[in-house]
XYZ file of C-alpha atoms in Angstrom:
601
model
C 125.138 70.077 125.426
C 122.747 72.765 124.309
C 122.286 73.641 120.641
C 124.025 76.998 121.237
C 127.150 75.289 122.412
C 127.563 73.140 119.320
C 129.493 75.391 117.086
C 132.951 74.229 116.101
C 135.088 77.301 115.533
C 138.275 76.235 113.867
C 139.800 79.675 114.010
C 139.125 80.788 117.607
C 142.135 79.273 119.075
C 144.671 81.297 117.054
C 145.117 84.875 116.030
C 144.388 85.592 112.442
C 144.783 88.701 110.372
C 141.618 90.215 108.884
C 141.102 89.466 105.253
C 142.455 92.239 103.151
C 139.615 92.331 100.611
C 135.904 91.623 100.396
C 135.537 89.381 97.293
C 132.276 88.713 95.538
C 131.218 85.086 94.988
C 130.990 83.514 91.591
C 127.780 84.746 90.082
C 126.997 81.182 88.979
C 126.583 80.191 92.579
C 123.158 79.110 93.587
C 122.128 77.496 96.938
C 118.546 76.352 96.580
C 118.291 76.209 100.450
C 118.578 79.973 100.814
C 115.283 81.782 100.926
C 115.771 85.601 101.236
C 113.954 88.094 103.295
C 111.390 89.262 100.864
C 109.662 92.415 101.980
C 105.989 93.115 101.908
C 103.861 96.372 101.686
C 101.666 97.746 104.347
C 99.083 95.197 103.256
C 98.911 93.487 106.655
C 95.490 91.941 106.069
C 96.525 90.357 102.810
C 100.223 89.587 103.265
C 100.154 88.904 107.032
C 103.375 90.786 107.268
C 104.673 94.065 107.086
C 106.027 96.919 105.348
C 108.787 98.260 103.194
C 108.269 101.797 104.431
C 111.739 102.431 105.930
C 114.188 104.165 103.546
C 116.984 102.265 102.024
C 120.160 104.224 102.735
C 121.764 105.844 99.721
C 125.126 104.348 100.687
C 125.042 100.761 101.762
C 128.370 99.477 103.274
C 129.909 96.423 101.604
C 133.463 96.575 102.955
C 133.924 94.492 106.121
C 135.494 97.267 108.162
C 132.388 99.490 107.568
C 129.757 96.948 108.306
C 128.011 97.314 111.732
C 126.679 94.092 113.221
C 124.372 93.104 115.954
C 124.714 89.696 117.595
C 121.467 88.386 119.177
C 122.545 85.533 121.477
C 121.702 84.752 125.126
C 124.875 82.762 125.974
C 127.960 84.896 126.740
C 130.401 82.245 125.296
C 128.570 82.089 122.021
C 128.563 85.892 121.779
C 132.224 85.968 122.177
C 132.855 83.226 119.620
C 130.626 84.892 116.964
C 132.352 88.252 117.555
C 135.691 86.584 117.065
C 134.517 85.038 113.775
C 133.412 88.484 112.569
C 136.728 90.008 113.584
C 138.687 87.390 111.533
C 136.888 88.800 108.550
C 137.665 92.359 109.497
C 134.224 93.286 110.919
C 134.874 94.885 114.358
C 131.845 97.239 114.621
C 129.887 94.700 116.752
C 127.229 95.136 119.468
C 125.305 92.528 121.434
C 121.694 91.824 122.448
C 121.017 89.127 124.944
C 117.262 88.831 124.243
C 114.699 89.770 121.657
C 113.585 92.780 123.708
C 117.076 94.238 123.976
C 117.528 93.611 120.173
C 114.389 95.489 119.396
C 115.467 98.384 121.495
C 118.856 98.602 119.983
C 117.499 98.391 116.504
C 115.021 101.200 117.179
C 117.927 103.353 118.359
C 120.452 102.591 115.659
C 120.656 101.094 112.169
C 122.816 97.945 111.740
C 123.906 96.517 108.421
C 124.008 92.867 109.688
C 122.053 90.950 112.346
C 123.445 87.595 113.445
C 120.586 85.918 115.375
C 120.565 82.663 117.366
C 117.333 80.714 116.614
C 116.789 79.801 120.193
C 117.177 83.029 122.037
C 115.768 81.761 125.345
C 112.749 82.511 127.528
C 110.384 81.058 124.936
C 111.672 83.337 122.269
C 113.138 82.462 118.874
C 114.948 84.256 116.045
C 112.116 83.664 113.552
C 109.597 85.477 115.727
C 112.095 88.308 116.229
C 112.540 88.608 112.448
C 108.777 88.796 111.936
C 108.401 91.492 114.678
C 111.161 93.507 113.119
C 109.610 93.346 109.676
C 106.057 93.787 110.839
C 106.804 96.906 112.829
C 109.193 98.339 110.178
C 112.066 98.507 112.688
C 114.815 97.465 110.193
C 115.144 98.677 106.602
C 115.267 96.379 103.561
C 118.996 96.695 103.276
C 119.747 95.192 106.663
C 120.854 91.538 106.412
C 119.379 89.044 108.810
C 121.226 85.792 109.131
C 120.004 83.003 111.373
C 122.409 80.809 113.331
C 120.920 77.506 114.376
C 121.677 73.907 115.365
C 118.032 73.107 114.612
C 118.101 70.706 111.628
C 114.284 71.187 111.316
C 114.795 74.887 110.616
C 114.974 74.279 106.884
C 111.358 73.232 107.108
C 110.512 76.279 109.220
C 112.196 78.713 106.835
C 110.740 77.109 103.754
C 107.178 77.570 104.931
C 107.716 81.028 106.424
C 106.182 84.117 104.907
C 109.274 86.045 106.050
C 112.613 84.289 105.740
C 116.042 85.485 106.744
C 118.589 86.420 104.081
C 120.395 83.215 105.013
C 120.640 80.706 107.750
C 123.697 78.766 108.919
C 123.485 75.330 110.581
C 125.925 74.459 113.368
C 128.741 73.497 113.600
C 130.404 75.850 111.236
C 133.828 77.613 110.908
C 134.632 81.259 110.595
C 135.245 80.758 106.786
C 131.768 79.496 106.356
C 130.265 82.493 108.079
C 132.460 84.839 106.039
C 131.354 83.177 102.771
C 127.671 83.291 103.632
C 127.775 86.939 104.582
C 129.578 87.531 101.156
C 126.737 85.695 99.331
C 123.974 87.575 101.296
C 125.631 90.861 100.444
C 125.895 89.993 96.762
C 122.207 89.019 96.750
C 121.120 92.163 98.704
C 122.996 94.274 96.229
C 121.140 92.718 93.321
C 117.853 93.518 94.979
C 118.737 97.074 96.039
C 117.285 98.787 92.974
C 113.947 97.077 93.605
C 114.112 97.986 97.233
C 114.711 101.630 96.571
C 111.678 101.738 94.213
C 109.634 99.973 96.939
C 110.737 102.512 99.537
C 109.529 105.257 97.128
C 106.228 103.475 96.877
C 106.696 103.019 93.145
C 105.291 99.505 92.919
C 104.955 99.379 89.095
C 108.528 100.336 88.667
C 109.649 97.826 91.337
C 107.704 95.095 89.478
C 109.633 96.045 86.351
C 112.920 95.919 88.257
C 112.067 92.449 89.510
C 111.539 91.383 85.892
C 114.876 92.864 85.024
C 116.554 91.175 88.019
C 115.042 87.795 87.121
C 116.577 88.156 83.603
C 119.994 89.379 84.746
C 120.556 87.244 87.828
C 119.504 83.752 86.850
C 120.715 82.304 90.204
C 118.119 84.289 91.960
C 115.366 84.176 89.388
C 112.939 82.411 91.709
C 113.605 85.005 94.436
C 112.840 87.875 92.023
C 109.670 86.088 90.936
C 108.681 85.798 94.574
C 109.105 89.416 95.218
C 107.423 90.265 91.974
C 104.400 88.196 93.040
C 104.212 89.931 96.398
C 104.309 93.299 94.817
C 101.381 92.304 92.667
C 99.538 91.239 95.716
C 100.377 94.605 97.333
C 98.956 96.398 94.284
C 95.830 94.342 94.511
C 96.643 92.446 91.272
C 95.662 88.996 92.459
C 95.485 87.382 88.971
C 99.008 88.591 88.070
C 100.333 87.268 91.323
C 98.484 83.971 90.780
C 100.109 83.572 87.436
C 103.600 83.945 88.899
C 103.027 81.579 91.741
C 101.730 78.923 89.319
C 104.892 79.564 87.149
C 107.133 78.998 90.149
C 105.224 75.812 91.173
C 105.848 74.407 87.694
C 109.616 74.740 88.238
C 109.730 73.775 91.914
C 107.089 72.813 94.564
C 108.213 75.418 97.143
C 105.865 75.916 100.028
C 105.854 79.699 99.926
C 104.561 79.608 96.365
C 101.750 77.353 97.379
C 100.938 79.609 100.253
C 101.138 82.647 97.972
C 98.698 80.877 95.587
C 96.274 80.411 98.393
C 96.543 84.101 99.286
C 95.630 85.150 95.795
C 92.540 82.965 95.897
C 91.690 84.542 99.249
C 92.003 87.978 97.615
C 89.592 86.873 94.873
C 87.235 85.628 97.612
C 87.535 82.079 96.382
C 87.512 80.946 99.992
C 86.687 77.259 99.203
C 89.626 76.833 96.818
C 91.972 78.743 99.168
C 90.884 76.386 102.022
C 91.532 73.294 99.989
C 95.119 74.511 99.182
C 95.835 75.459 102.776
C 94.475 72.261 104.237
C 96.832 70.346 101.901
C 99.751 72.408 103.171
C 98.943 71.873 106.830
C 98.351 68.192 106.254
C 101.849 67.800 104.791
C 103.801 69.239 107.602
C 103.186 70.662 111.087
C 105.922 73.221 110.440
C 103.832 75.183 107.893
C 102.779 77.609 110.684
C 101.843 80.479 108.254
C 99.526 78.064 106.443
C 97.741 77.379 109.735
C 97.181 81.097 110.215
C 95.920 81.609 106.651
C 93.712 78.572 106.911
C 92.129 80.128 110.073
C 91.681 83.500 108.287
C 90.146 81.841 105.311
C 87.707 79.912 107.551
C 86.879 83.110 109.436
C 86.048 84.862 106.096
C 83.740 81.947 105.374
C 81.988 82.255 108.770
C 83.403 79.024 110.076
C 84.547 80.435 113.429
C 84.738 77.166 115.350
C 86.809 75.566 112.587
C 89.015 78.636 112.509
C 89.550 78.406 116.258
C 90.384 74.640 115.922
C 93.161 75.249 113.450
C 94.600 78.149 115.381
C 94.661 75.915 118.451
C 96.664 73.369 116.474
C 99.083 76.078 115.352
C 99.517 77.210 118.957
C 100.418 73.736 120.048
C 103.245 73.647 117.406
C 104.377 77.269 117.921
C 103.169 78.421 121.321
C 105.060 81.739 121.618
C 103.198 83.901 119.201
C 101.253 86.510 121.151
C 99.145 87.596 118.088
C 97.934 84.113 117.603
C 96.972 83.697 121.224
C 95.189 87.108 121.137
C 93.312 85.973 118.118
C 92.271 82.708 119.856
C 90.923 84.873 122.694
C 88.938 87.038 120.303
C 87.430 84.005 118.607
C 86.545 82.480 121.954
C 84.741 85.641 122.988
C 82.796 85.730 119.614
C 81.836 82.074 120.217
C 80.760 82.812 123.793
C 83.436 80.678 125.443
C 84.370 83.142 128.094
C 86.510 80.680 130.091
C 88.744 79.947 127.134
C 88.892 83.740 126.246
C 90.127 84.420 129.805
C 92.707 81.783 129.581
C 94.025 83.085 126.259
C 94.001 86.805 127.256
C 95.668 85.921 130.587
C 98.498 84.418 128.582
C 98.619 87.397 126.261
C 98.846 89.886 129.229
C 101.453 87.748 130.977
C 103.755 87.379 127.852
C 103.198 90.941 126.779
C 104.010 92.647 130.110
C 107.667 92.928 129.272
C 107.288 93.242 125.558
C 108.065 96.271 123.426
C 104.756 95.551 121.603
C 102.438 95.306 124.688
C 98.960 96.772 124.351
C 96.698 98.025 127.174
C 93.681 96.805 125.187
C 94.666 93.167 126.021
C 93.728 93.900 129.699
C 90.286 95.179 128.654
C 89.605 91.993 126.724
C 90.789 89.952 129.794
C 88.454 91.984 132.064
C 85.577 91.414 129.639
C 86.097 87.700 129.740
C 86.437 87.732 133.632
C 83.247 89.663 133.878
C 81.615 87.236 131.470
C 81.960 84.449 134.008
C 81.099 86.787 136.991
C 84.563 87.148 138.367
C 84.287 90.802 139.472
C 87.137 90.599 142.055
C 89.497 89.197 139.496
C 88.444 91.930 136.990
C 89.222 94.646 139.579
C 92.670 93.060 140.152
C 93.272 93.173 136.399
C 92.407 96.872 136.330
C 95.039 97.486 139.021
C 97.562 95.464 137.082
C 96.702 97.455 133.908
C 97.370 100.755 135.635
C 100.559 99.497 137.126
C 102.181 97.597 134.300
C 100.945 99.885 131.493
C 101.539 103.233 133.202
C 102.413 106.001 130.882
C 101.242 104.386 127.705
C 98.917 106.493 125.492
C 95.895 104.062 125.726
C 96.199 103.189 129.377
C 93.873 105.884 130.813
C 91.196 105.134 128.261
C 91.385 101.382 128.812
C 91.382 101.809 132.633
C 88.282 104.071 132.542
C 86.434 101.805 130.229
C 87.350 98.801 132.333
C 86.085 100.535 135.487
C 82.778 101.336 133.769
C 82.436 97.699 132.735
C 83.015 96.408 136.231
C 80.536 98.969 137.788
C 78.014 97.880 135.138
C 78.448 94.305 136.281
C 77.996 95.123 139.959
C 74.920 97.256 139.134
C 76.392 100.593 140.196
C 75.141 102.663 137.348
C 76.115 105.976 138.851
C 79.759 105.047 139.107
C 79.653 103.471 135.633
C 78.220 106.549 134.137
C 80.768 108.752 136.068
C 83.627 106.698 134.607
C 82.225 107.010 131.079
C 81.633 110.734 131.537
C 85.228 111.191 132.638
C 86.534 109.144 129.734
C 84.549 110.932 127.090
C 85.129 114.426 128.560
C 88.908 113.819 127.992
C 88.119 113.656 124.254
C 90.167 110.414 123.789
C 91.839 109.638 120.513
C 89.565 106.960 119.200
C 91.740 106.709 116.118
C 94.443 105.049 118.276
C 92.262 102.233 119.524
C 90.858 99.166 117.740
C 87.392 98.772 116.390
C 86.753 95.963 118.986
C 87.442 98.374 121.827
C 85.211 101.078 120.232
C 82.411 98.520 120.094
C 82.934 97.647 123.773
C 82.767 101.420 124.627
C 79.624 101.800 122.596
C 77.992 98.737 124.262
C 78.831 100.148 127.729
C 77.330 103.528 126.822
C 74.192 101.849 125.488
C 73.875 99.826 128.710
C 73.546 103.190 130.635
C 71.143 104.790 128.061
C 73.911 107.188 126.880
C 72.395 107.189 123.397
C 74.048 110.254 121.917
C 77.531 109.182 123.159
C 77.135 105.532 121.947
C 75.911 106.776 118.588
C 78.963 109.012 118.132
C 81.223 106.023 118.827
C 79.331 103.820 116.391
C 79.646 106.608 113.803
C 83.400 106.783 114.369
C 83.517 102.935 113.785
C 81.631 103.333 110.488
C 83.635 106.339 109.349
C 87.027 104.754 110.044
C 86.349 101.119 109.093
C 86.077 99.568 105.559
C 86.029 95.820 106.059
C 82.657 94.082 106.020
C 83.405 91.873 109.086
C 83.726 94.929 111.293
C 80.512 96.283 109.983
C 78.712 93.112 110.551
C 79.990 92.928 114.084
C 78.815 96.503 114.704
C 75.400 95.806 113.209
C 75.138 92.669 115.394
C 76.017 94.673 118.482
C 73.293 97.194 117.728
C 70.735 94.477 117.044
C 71.511 92.884 120.428
C 70.775 96.216 122.103
C 67.503 96.548 120.208
C 68.782 99.244 117.880
C 68.792 97.632 114.440
C 67.132 100.643 112.825
C 69.959 102.847 114.298
C 72.535 100.815 112.396
C 70.689 101.485 109.154
C 70.254 105.171 109.940
C 73.894 105.690 110.830
C 75.206 103.792 107.753
C 73.011 105.965 105.549
C 74.433 109.072 107.287
C 77.951 107.962 106.656
C 77.308 107.262 102.975
C 75.820 110.746 102.555
C 78.781 112.292 104.323
C 81.216 110.526 102.004
C 79.251 111.568 98.906
C 79.107 115.217 100.034
C 82.734 115.376 100.945
C 83.931 113.843 97.643
C 81.516 115.966 95.619
C 82.726 119.172 97.296
C 86.367 118.296 96.416
C 85.414 117.296 92.878
C 83.569 120.581 92.264
C 86.590 122.625 93.452
C 88.836 120.741 91.082
C 86.426 121.106 88.114
C 86.337 124.832 88.725
C 90.144 124.929 88.457
C 90.457 125.566 92.280
C 93.063 122.891 92.918
C 94.122 124.351 96.248
C 90.527 124.322 97.401
C 90.126 120.689 96.164
C 93.134 119.561 98.195
C 91.859 121.484 101.288
C 88.358 119.895 100.999
C 89.702 116.384 100.563
C 92.395 116.505 103.291
C 89.685 117.769 105.590
C 87.655 114.741 104.549
C 90.562 112.462 105.428
C 90.737 113.959 108.859
C 87.048 113.141 109.308
C 87.147 109.710 107.799
C 90.712 108.364 107.969
C 89.598 104.758 107.336
C 87.267 105.253 104.404
C 89.021 104.026 101.293
C 86.734 106.055 99.008
C 87.774 109.261 100.732
C 91.411 108.353 100.817
C 91.330 107.448 97.089
C 89.795 110.749 96.129
C 92.116 112.740 98.394
C 95.109 111.156 96.711
C 93.633 112.047 93.389
C 93.071 115.647 94.343
C 96.726 115.935 95.406
C 97.960 114.451 92.141
C 95.610 116.695 90.023
C 97.169 119.591 91.934
C 100.699 118.446 90.967
C 99.554 117.757 87.350
C 98.136 121.335 86.934
C 100.236 123.493 89.380
C 103.652 121.840 89.375
C 105.591 119.491 91.538
C 104.899 119.777 95.304
C 107.159 117.469 97.427
C 104.729 117.537 100.390
C 101.732 116.845 98.280
C 103.511 113.945 96.496
C 104.536 112.314 99.803
C 100.888 112.699 101.120
C 99.515 111.169 97.949
C 101.913 108.269 98.245
C 100.931 107.648 101.809
C 97.247 107.781 101.025
C 97.552 105.284 98.153
C 99.398 102.936 100.501
C 96.460 103.259 102.959
C 93.966 102.446 100.178
C 96.062 99.344 99.376
C 95.735 98.170 102.965
C 92.011 98.824 103.275
C 90.764 98.119 99.710
C 93.366 96.038 97.960
C 90.959 94.742 95.276
C 89.973 98.335 94.179
C 89.988 98.096 90.418
C 90.967 101.823 90.055
C 94.039 101.556 92.360
C 96.563 100.350 89.650
C 95.551 103.333 87.443
C 95.926 105.803 90.266
C 99.278 104.389 91.143
C 100.363 104.587 87.490
C 99.162 108.183 87.351
C 101.206 109.102 90.433
C 104.406 107.583 89.173
C 103.887 109.002 85.701
C 103.845 112.404 87.369
C 106.922 111.601 89.391
C 108.694 110.591 86.188
C 107.527 113.705 84.422
C 109.227 115.845 87.124
C 112.280 113.708 87.395
C 111.518 112.323 90.842
C 113.312 108.975 91.219
C 114.712 107.042 94.207
C 118.381 107.699 94.878
C 120.754 105.781 92.606
C 123.914 104.205 93.634
């Protein structure tokens, strides 16, 4: 019997009237097994997970007849049984998804209050991966409950080590009353966190932190969970030491894996890679289920320049959890960096195969596969991959660019310079949106241009990389690429040019503000953002210009939203910026001055 057939539903054989009221559980209840879905900021590089950018609805349903539910379950019999369970509790607004892909599409189209998800969805998919995708891509809001249904006794170890955990999980077999009670508890907990969620949605991290402190004092049964969210908010604000203190405080009370992982993250933020590596190695050694610890250990080793060791630990993670496309993609990238083109081809072939029917597929994966195939001289296979790219990714925004670049790469390999240059000319003449592609792909484009002595075109692409990138690893890889093409002095010259551009742009905006021309300052700095959307110094000063305008000219809703978004982008790109907390406080001080607060209720 499969795990999905193991539920014992004591109520399904008889008709039962819906419950007449939706009672709240005793506030003294505390189930230490339950680890809630704690949301993260856009700080993908630090948190490894996603965002709290979706708005929390002003009215969140709590009565059963108003709650909309999505059941994610591959087996028809189980879908029916779960629907019957919900109906017994008065919840009749139910839809179904038979796979992760169907669930993603439904959740993009409509908002649900509750997701009931089977852990083993089928076809190599599981509910934990679906939850991570939904949070990472901001598909569901903070107020949506996600409850995992599983017969997997080991799931407690999975959820205990996960960066993103469901609001609750229920082990099979269980009765309808059990499901009802667990939904009640999850709703009560969600309601306690809603004030913090609303502040997070507004981007008011300082106030959200204060709300977590208040929640920890008022809801003792969820104190640890409020501390967890508070620590993550400190991480989002670039306040590594404050987060470290909270994680250490939690570990004094209970040795929970997520707190140990969080502590390692704060050490990573402070660039204490050796200490972070020790903590993460300890976590990995204790249990093969600590998958997020594997990923963070690999990231830490990469930051220390230990690429081969990073690849080794990611390979171990893939053997335990083989279905994560992002991990397989990273293995392919590391293999290419290490010169192992055969391994890179194997990894990217798997990424392309798994991603073909995914809602999150990316045409760039084909380019990386083609690069690996060309690396071992497999021109015919590379040409076949181009045809597959054009067929399977037709209509996607990046497909034309990726196809043209791949064709140029193949022609370069076969020595047909005229065809390669023609493909590049056609690509560049279309004025592609380089802001939509990765820095790796831009480097590949620059390399291909250099190979055909298209110096000006290649230099423009490199300038785009330098203008839109802030992390040192990307800059080092770009310098290395230029050195390999005998253009080390060009790297220095272009970096100097970008620094001068930044200085001139910021100075022009500052001069306007000092002269009292706040409209002009905003215009100058927003123009600078369009030129350098990935430069944290430009983003920071653009946000400051917008806030100075509000301070001196009155509240402007559009400027306030732009400032908030810019500050979020600075958090992603420069989380350790020492001026960021002061800028955030300044913004929310202005919001409070003008009475701008998240919706209450």
